Coordinates of C-alpha atoms in Angstrom, one line a residue:
M9 CA 0.3 -0.4 0.3
S10 CA 2.0 3.0 -1.0
Q11 CA 2.1 6.0 1.4
T12 CA 0.3 9.8 0.7
S13 CA 1.1 13.0 2.0
A14 CA 0.1 13.0 5.4
E15 CA -2.5 15.5 6.7
P16 CA -3.0 16.1 10.1
I17 CA -5.3 13.8 11.9
D18 CA -7.4 16.5 13.4
L19 CA -11.0 14.7 13.4
A20 CA -13.0 16.8 15.7
A21 CA -11.6 20.1 13.6
A22 CA -15.2 21.3 13.1
S23 CA -16.8 22.7 16.3
L24 CA -20.2 21.4 17.4
N25 CA -21.7 24.8 18.0
T26 CA -20.1 25.9 14.8
R27 CA -22.8 22.8 12.7
P28 CA -26.0 24.0 11.4
A29 CA -29.3 23.0 13.4
A30 CA -30.1 20.4 11.2
V31 CA -27.6 17.8 9.5
L32 CA -30.4 16.6 7.3
D33 CA -32.8 18.4 5.2
V34 CA -34.3 16.2 2.4
V35 CA -37.3 17.8 -0.3
G36 CA -39.8 16.0 -2.1
L37 CA -37.1 13.1 -2.8
K38 CA -38.5 10.5 -5.3
K39 CA -36.3 7.5 -7.0
H40 CA -38.7 5.4 -9.8
Y41 CA -37.1 2.9 -11.4
P42 CA -38.2 1.9 -15.2
I43 CA -39.0 -1.0 -16.5
K44 CA -38.4 -1.8 -20.1
K45 CA -39.2 -4.6 -22.4
G46 CA -38.8 -5.9 -25.6
L47 CA -35.8 -6.0 -27.9
L48 CA -35.0 -2.0 -28.0
R49 CA -35.5 -1.9 -24.3
R50 CA -37.7 0.5 -24.3
T51 CA -39.0 2.1 -20.8
V52 CA -42.5 1.3 -20.2
G53 CA -43.3 1.8 -17.1
S54 CA -41.8 3.2 -13.4
V55 CA -41.5 1.3 -10.2
L56 CA -41.8 4.1 -7.5
A57 CA -39.6 3.0 -5.0
V58 CA -39.6 6.3 -3.1
D59 CA -42.4 8.5 -4.4
G60 CA -41.9 12.3 -2.6
V61 CA -40.4 11.7 0.8
S62 CA -39.3 15.1 2.6
F63 CA -37.9 15.2 6.7
T64 CA -35.5 16.8 8.1
I65 CA -33.3 15.5 11.0
P66 CA -31.7 18.2 13.7
E67 CA -27.8 17.4 14.8
G68 CA -27.6 14.7 17.5
E69 CA -31.3 13.7 17.3
T70 CA -32.4 10.1 16.0
L71 CA -35.2 10.4 12.7
S72 CA -36.1 6.3 12.4
L73 CA -38.0 5.2 9.1
V74 CA -40.7 2.1 9.9
G75 CA -43.0 0.2 7.6
E76 CA -43.8 -3.1 5.8
S77 CA -40.8 -4.2 3.4
G78 CA -40.9 -2.9 0.0
C79 CA -41.8 0.4 1.4
G80 CA -38.8 2.2 0.7
K81 CA -36.7 3.2 3.8
S82 CA -33.8 1.2 2.5
T83 CA -33.9 3.2 -1.0
V84 CA -33.9 6.1 1.1
A85 CA -31.1 5.8 2.8
R86 CA -29.1 4.9 -0.3
S87 CA -30.9 7.8 -2.1
V88 CA -29.1 9.9 0.9
L89 CA -26.1 8.9 0.4
R90 CA -25.9 9.1 -3.6
L91 CA -25.3 5.3 -3.8
V92 CA -28.3 5.5 -5.8
E93 CA -28.8 8.5 -8.0
P94 CA -32.4 10.1 -6.5
T95 CA -35.3 10.8 -9.8
A96 CA -35.6 14.2 -8.2
G97 CA -36.0 16.0 -4.8
L98 CA -33.5 17.7 -3.3
I99 CA -31.1 16.8 -0.4
K100 CA -29.3 18.8 1.8
L101 CA -26.2 17.9 4.1
G102 CA -25.3 20.7 6.9
G103 CA -27.1 23.3 4.6
H104 CA -25.4 22.2 1.0
D105 CA -27.3 21.0 -1.7
I106 CA -25.2 17.5 -2.8
T107 CA -28.4 16.4 -4.9
H108 CA -26.5 16.5 -8.0
L109 CA -22.9 17.1 -6.8
G110 CA -20.3 14.9 -9.6
K111 CA -17.6 12.2 -7.8
R112 CA -15.0 14.7 -6.9
E113 CA -17.4 17.5 -5.6
L114 CA -19.2 14.9 -3.6
R115 CA -16.0 13.6 -2.3
P116 CA -15.5 16.3 0.8
F117 CA -19.3 15.2 1.4
R118 CA -18.3 11.4 1.9
R119 CA -16.5 11.9 5.4
E120 CA -19.3 13.5 6.6
M121 CA -22.0 10.6 6.5
Q122 CA -21.7 7.1 6.9
I123 CA -24.0 3.7 6.7
I124 CA -24.0 0.5 8.9
F125 CA -25.4 -2.0 6.7
Q126 CA -27.6 -4.6 7.8
D127 CA -25.7 -7.8 6.8
P128 CA -22.4 -7.2 8.9
F129 CA -20.6 -10.6 7.8
S130 CA -21.3 -9.4 4.1
S131 CA -20.4 -5.8 4.6
L132 CA -16.9 -6.8 5.7
N133 CA -14.5 -7.3 3.2
P134 CA -13.0 -11.4 4.1
R135 CA -9.5 -11.0 2.6
M136 CA -9.0 -7.6 5.0
S137 CA -7.8 -7.6 8.7
A138 CA -10.5 -6.0 11.3
G139 CA -8.0 -3.1 11.8
E140 CA -7.5 -3.1 8.1
I141 CA -11.1 -2.7 7.3
V142 CA -11.8 0.1 9.9
G143 CA -8.7 1.6 9.0
E144 CA -9.7 1.8 5.0
P145 CA -11.6 5.1 5.2
L146 CA -8.8 7.1 7.2
W147 CA -6.1 5.7 3.9
V148 CA -8.9 6.3 1.3
H149 CA -9.3 10.0 2.7
R150 CA -5.7 10.4 3.3
I151 CA -5.6 10.9 6.9
G152 CA -2.4 10.9 8.8
D153 CA 0.3 9.0 8.3
E154 CA 0.5 5.2 9.2
A155 CA 1.1 5.5 12.4
E156 CA -1.8 8.1 13.4
R157 CA -4.1 5.8 11.7
R158 CA -3.1 2.8 13.8
Q159 CA -3.4 4.5 16.8
R160 CA -7.1 6.3 15.4
V161 CA -8.0 2.5 14.6
E162 CA -7.1 0.7 18.5
T163 CA -9.1 3.9 19.8
L164 CA -12.1 3.2 18.2
F165 CA -12.0 -0.4 18.9
E166 CA -11.9 0.3 22.6
Q167 CA -15.1 2.8 22.1
V168 CA -16.7 -0.1 20.1
G169 CA -16.2 -2.6 22.9
L170 CA -13.1 -4.6 20.9
R171 CA -9.8 -5.4 21.8
A172 CA -6.6 -3.7 20.3
A173 CA -5.4 -6.9 20.1
Q174 CA -7.8 -8.2 18.1
M175 CA -7.3 -5.7 15.0
N176 CA -5.2 -8.3 13.2
A177 CA -8.5 -10.9 13.1
Y178 CA -10.8 -11.6 10.1
P179 CA -13.9 -11.6 9.9
H180 CA -15.3 -15.0 9.6
E181 CA -13.4 -15.3 13.4
F182 CA -15.6 -13.0 15.1
S183 CA -19.1 -13.2 16.4
G184 CA -22.0 -11.5 14.8
G185 CA -22.1 -9.1 17.6
Q186 CA -18.4 -8.2 17.2
R187 CA -18.6 -8.1 13.1
Q188 CA -21.3 -5.7 13.6
R189 CA -19.2 -3.2 16.2
I190 CA -16.2 -3.5 13.3
C191 CA -18.6 -2.1 11.3
I192 CA -19.9 0.3 13.7
A193 CA -16.1 1.1 14.3
R194 CA -15.6 1.8 10.5
A195 CA -18.7 4.3 10.2
L196 CA -16.7 6.4 13.0
A197 CA -14.1 6.7 11.6
L198 CA -13.9 9.8 10.1
N199 CA -16.1 11.6 12.5
P200 CA -19.3 11.8 10.6
R201 CA -22.2 14.0 11.0
L202 CA -24.8 11.7 9.7
I203 CA -25.0 7.7 10.4
I204 CA -27.6 5.9 8.6
A205 CA -28.1 2.5 10.0
D206 CA -29.9 0.2 7.8
E207 CA -31.7 -2.1 10.1
P208 CA -28.3 -2.9 12.0
V209 CA -29.5 -5.0 14.7
S210 CA -32.1 -7.5 12.5
A211 CA -29.4 -10.0 11.8
L212 CA -28.0 -10.4 15.3
D213 CA -29.4 -12.7 18.2
V214 CA -31.9 -11.0 20.8
S215 CA -29.5 -11.2 23.5
I216 CA -27.0 -9.3 21.2
R217 CA -29.4 -6.8 20.1
A218 CA -29.5 -4.9 23.4
Q219 CA -25.6 -4.8 23.4
V220 CA -25.3 -3.2 20.3
I221 CA -28.5 -0.3 20.6
N222 CA -27.5 0.6 23.5
L223 CA -23.1 1.0 22.6
M224 CA -25.0 3.0 19.6
M225 CA -27.1 5.5 22.1
D226 CA -23.6 5.7 23.7
L227 CA -21.7 6.4 21.4
Q228 CA -24.8 9.1 20.2
R229 CA -24.4 11.1 23.4
R230 CA -20.6 11.3 23.5
N231 CA -20.3 12.2 20.2
Q232 CA -23.5 14.2 19.2
L233 CA -24.6 11.9 16.2
T234 CA -27.5 12.3 14.1
Y235 CA -28.8 8.9 12.9
L236 CA -31.4 7.7 10.4
F237 CA -32.2 4.4 12.1
I238 CA -34.1 2.1 9.3
S239 CA -36.1 -0.6 11.0
H240 CA -39.3 -2.9 10.9
D241 CA -38.8 -3.6 14.6
L242 CA -40.9 -1.0 16.2
A243 CA -39.9 -2.0 20.0
V244 CA -36.1 -1.0 19.2
V245 CA -37.6 2.2 17.3
E246 CA -39.3 3.2 20.3
H247 CA -35.9 2.9 22.2
V248 CA -33.6 4.4 20.0
S249 CA -35.8 7.4 18.4
H250 CA -36.7 10.5 19.0
R251 CA -38.9 10.9 16.6
I252 CA -40.4 8.1 13.8
A253 CA -41.7 8.6 10.4
V254 CA -44.1 6.0 8.9
M255 CA -43.6 5.0 5.7
Y256 CA -46.0 3.3 3.4
L257 CA -46.0 2.8 -0.7
G258 CA -42.9 5.2 -0.9
K259 CA -44.7 7.5 1.3
I260 CA -44.3 8.8 4.5
V261 CA -48.0 8.6 5.9
E262 CA -47.1 9.8 9.5
C263 CA -44.0 11.5 11.2
T264 CA -44.1 12.7 15.0
D265 CA -42.3 11.9 18.3
K266 CA -41.8 8.9 19.3
K267 CA -44.1 9.6 22.8
T268 CA -46.7 10.8 20.4
L269 CA -47.1 8.0 17.9
F270 CA -47.2 5.0 20.2
L271 CA -49.9 6.9 22.4
N272 CA -52.3 8.7 19.8
P273 CA -51.0 7.0 16.7
Q274 CA -53.6 8.8 13.8
H275 CA -53.0 7.3 10.6
P276 CA -54.7 4.0 10.2
Y277 CA -51.6 2.4 9.2
T278 CA -49.8 3.4 12.0
E279 CA -52.6 2.1 14.3
A280 CA -52.1 -1.6 12.5
L281 CA -48.5 -1.4 12.7
L282 CA -49.0 -0.9 16.5
A283 CA -51.7 -3.8 16.7
A284 CA -49.6 -6.0 15.7
V285 CA -47.0 -5.6 18.0
P286 CA -46.7 -8.7 20.4
V287 CA -47.4 -7.8 23.8
P288 CA -45.1 -9.7 26.1
N289 CA -47.7 -10.6 28.7
P290 CA -50.1 -13.7 27.8
K291 CA -52.8 -12.7 30.5
L292 CA -53.0 -8.9 28.1
R293 CA -55.6 -9.7 25.4
R294 CA -55.9 -7.0 23.1
T295 CA -57.9 -6.8 19.9
K296 CA -56.0 -6.5 16.7
R297 CA -56.7 -5.0 13.6
L298 CA -55.6 -7.2 11.0
L299 CA -55.2 -5.6 7.5
Q300 CA -57.1 -7.1 4.6
G301 CA -55.6 -7.6 1.1
D302 CA -52.1 -7.3 0.2
V303 CA -49.7 -4.3 -0.5
P304 CA -50.1 -3.0 -3.7
S305 CA -47.7 -3.0 -6.8
P306 CA -45.3 0.2 -7.1
V307 CA -45.6 -0.1 -10.4
K308 CA -49.1 0.8 -10.5
P309 CA -50.5 2.1 -7.2
P310 CA -54.2 2.6 -6.1
S311 CA -55.3 6.2 -7.4
G312 CA -55.9 8.9 -4.5
C313 CA -54.7 7.5 -1.0
A314 CA -52.9 4.5 -1.7
F315 CA -53.9 2.4 1.7
H316 CA -57.4 3.1 0.9
T317 CA -57.6 -0.8 -0.9
R318 CA -56.7 -1.9 3.1
C319 CA -58.3 0.9 5.4
P320 CA -60.9 -0.1 7.4
Y321 CA -62.5 3.9 7.6
A322 CA -62.0 4.4 3.9
V323 CA -64.6 6.9 2.2
E324 CA -65.0 7.8 -1.6
R325 CA -63.2 10.4 -1.3
C326 CA -59.8 8.6 -0.2
K327 CA -60.0 6.6 -3.4
A328 CA -60.3 9.2 -5.6
E329 CA -57.9 11.8 -4.1
T330 CA -54.5 11.4 -2.4
P331 CA -54.2 13.3 0.8
M332 CA -51.4 15.6 1.7
L333 CA -48.7 15.3 4.9
R334 CA -49.7 18.2 6.6
D335 CA -50.0 19.3 10.7
I336 CA -52.2 18.3 12.7
G337 CA -50.6 19.3 16.2
P338 CA -46.4 20.6 17.2
G339 CA -44.1 18.7 15.1
H340 CA -47.1 15.6 14.1
Q341 CA -47.7 15.4 10.1
V342 CA -50.3 13.0 9.2
S343 CA -51.0 11.8 5.5
C344 CA -54.9 10.8 6.1
H345 CA -58.5 12.9 4.8
L346 CA -60.1 11.6 8.0
R347 CA -57.5 13.4 10.4

């Protein structure tokens, strides 16, 4: 590995009080995948994976995206990171518009946002040691010399609960929880403003999930991190979130703080999600609002409100008119004609 010109390894150069109040602003984000058929590969339609999503995450807070599989949560994450190119919309990181930046212009902002993937084993290079994996972002962005990078990696290992002696081990030598700790250390290497966690504990044993979640929350308090947390596990979401956005078929249908969402859900889809959460008490019984039918296809979503085909409260207006996401209380937004 060739050596490059070193620069000071001052990863906390930007003072917290100089950062903007909002770390991430997303306005009208859309991602449509074209459907091509025939010998000439003509576009005959589009998959509306994300269809007009807007949200803001203040510094030091966690916004969770929840919803059924296939609703567009992970596509939002990859679009925000520019791992996939958005079809339309605006993405601002720290007040800077990064929506249409080229690779060279986007490179400095790559240091400000990182991701923790769902499966820690498949996201780690099996041919690299754990220390090389965590130190790779420092080498790619030419931060520090070899000794400084090694010192930084040792510090990161200690922060995530691993020993410096494990730096020379390879991914297959670690347990699932330890591999996810390596992924967290790699995400922290460049001291980012924003970390996107795409179902970071769903592939772990139940006994390990609490440890990893508590580690992430401790690191957030210690480093003033901002999280976009993606999950379908509402118990985890309730534990880690400040605010929660509920997605259905590529759109946000409700967004509010976690206390309000769990105590006073306003959208019928949110009610159904909460009713499906198991209660850890065999003596407690409650009425479940089981949703009827299947999730509509994002290729041809229903007219009007996309949820009206499964909603027990739907009226004629729901079938014809698309509801807007509007404020119904302080910090509480709902996309429903009946609210």
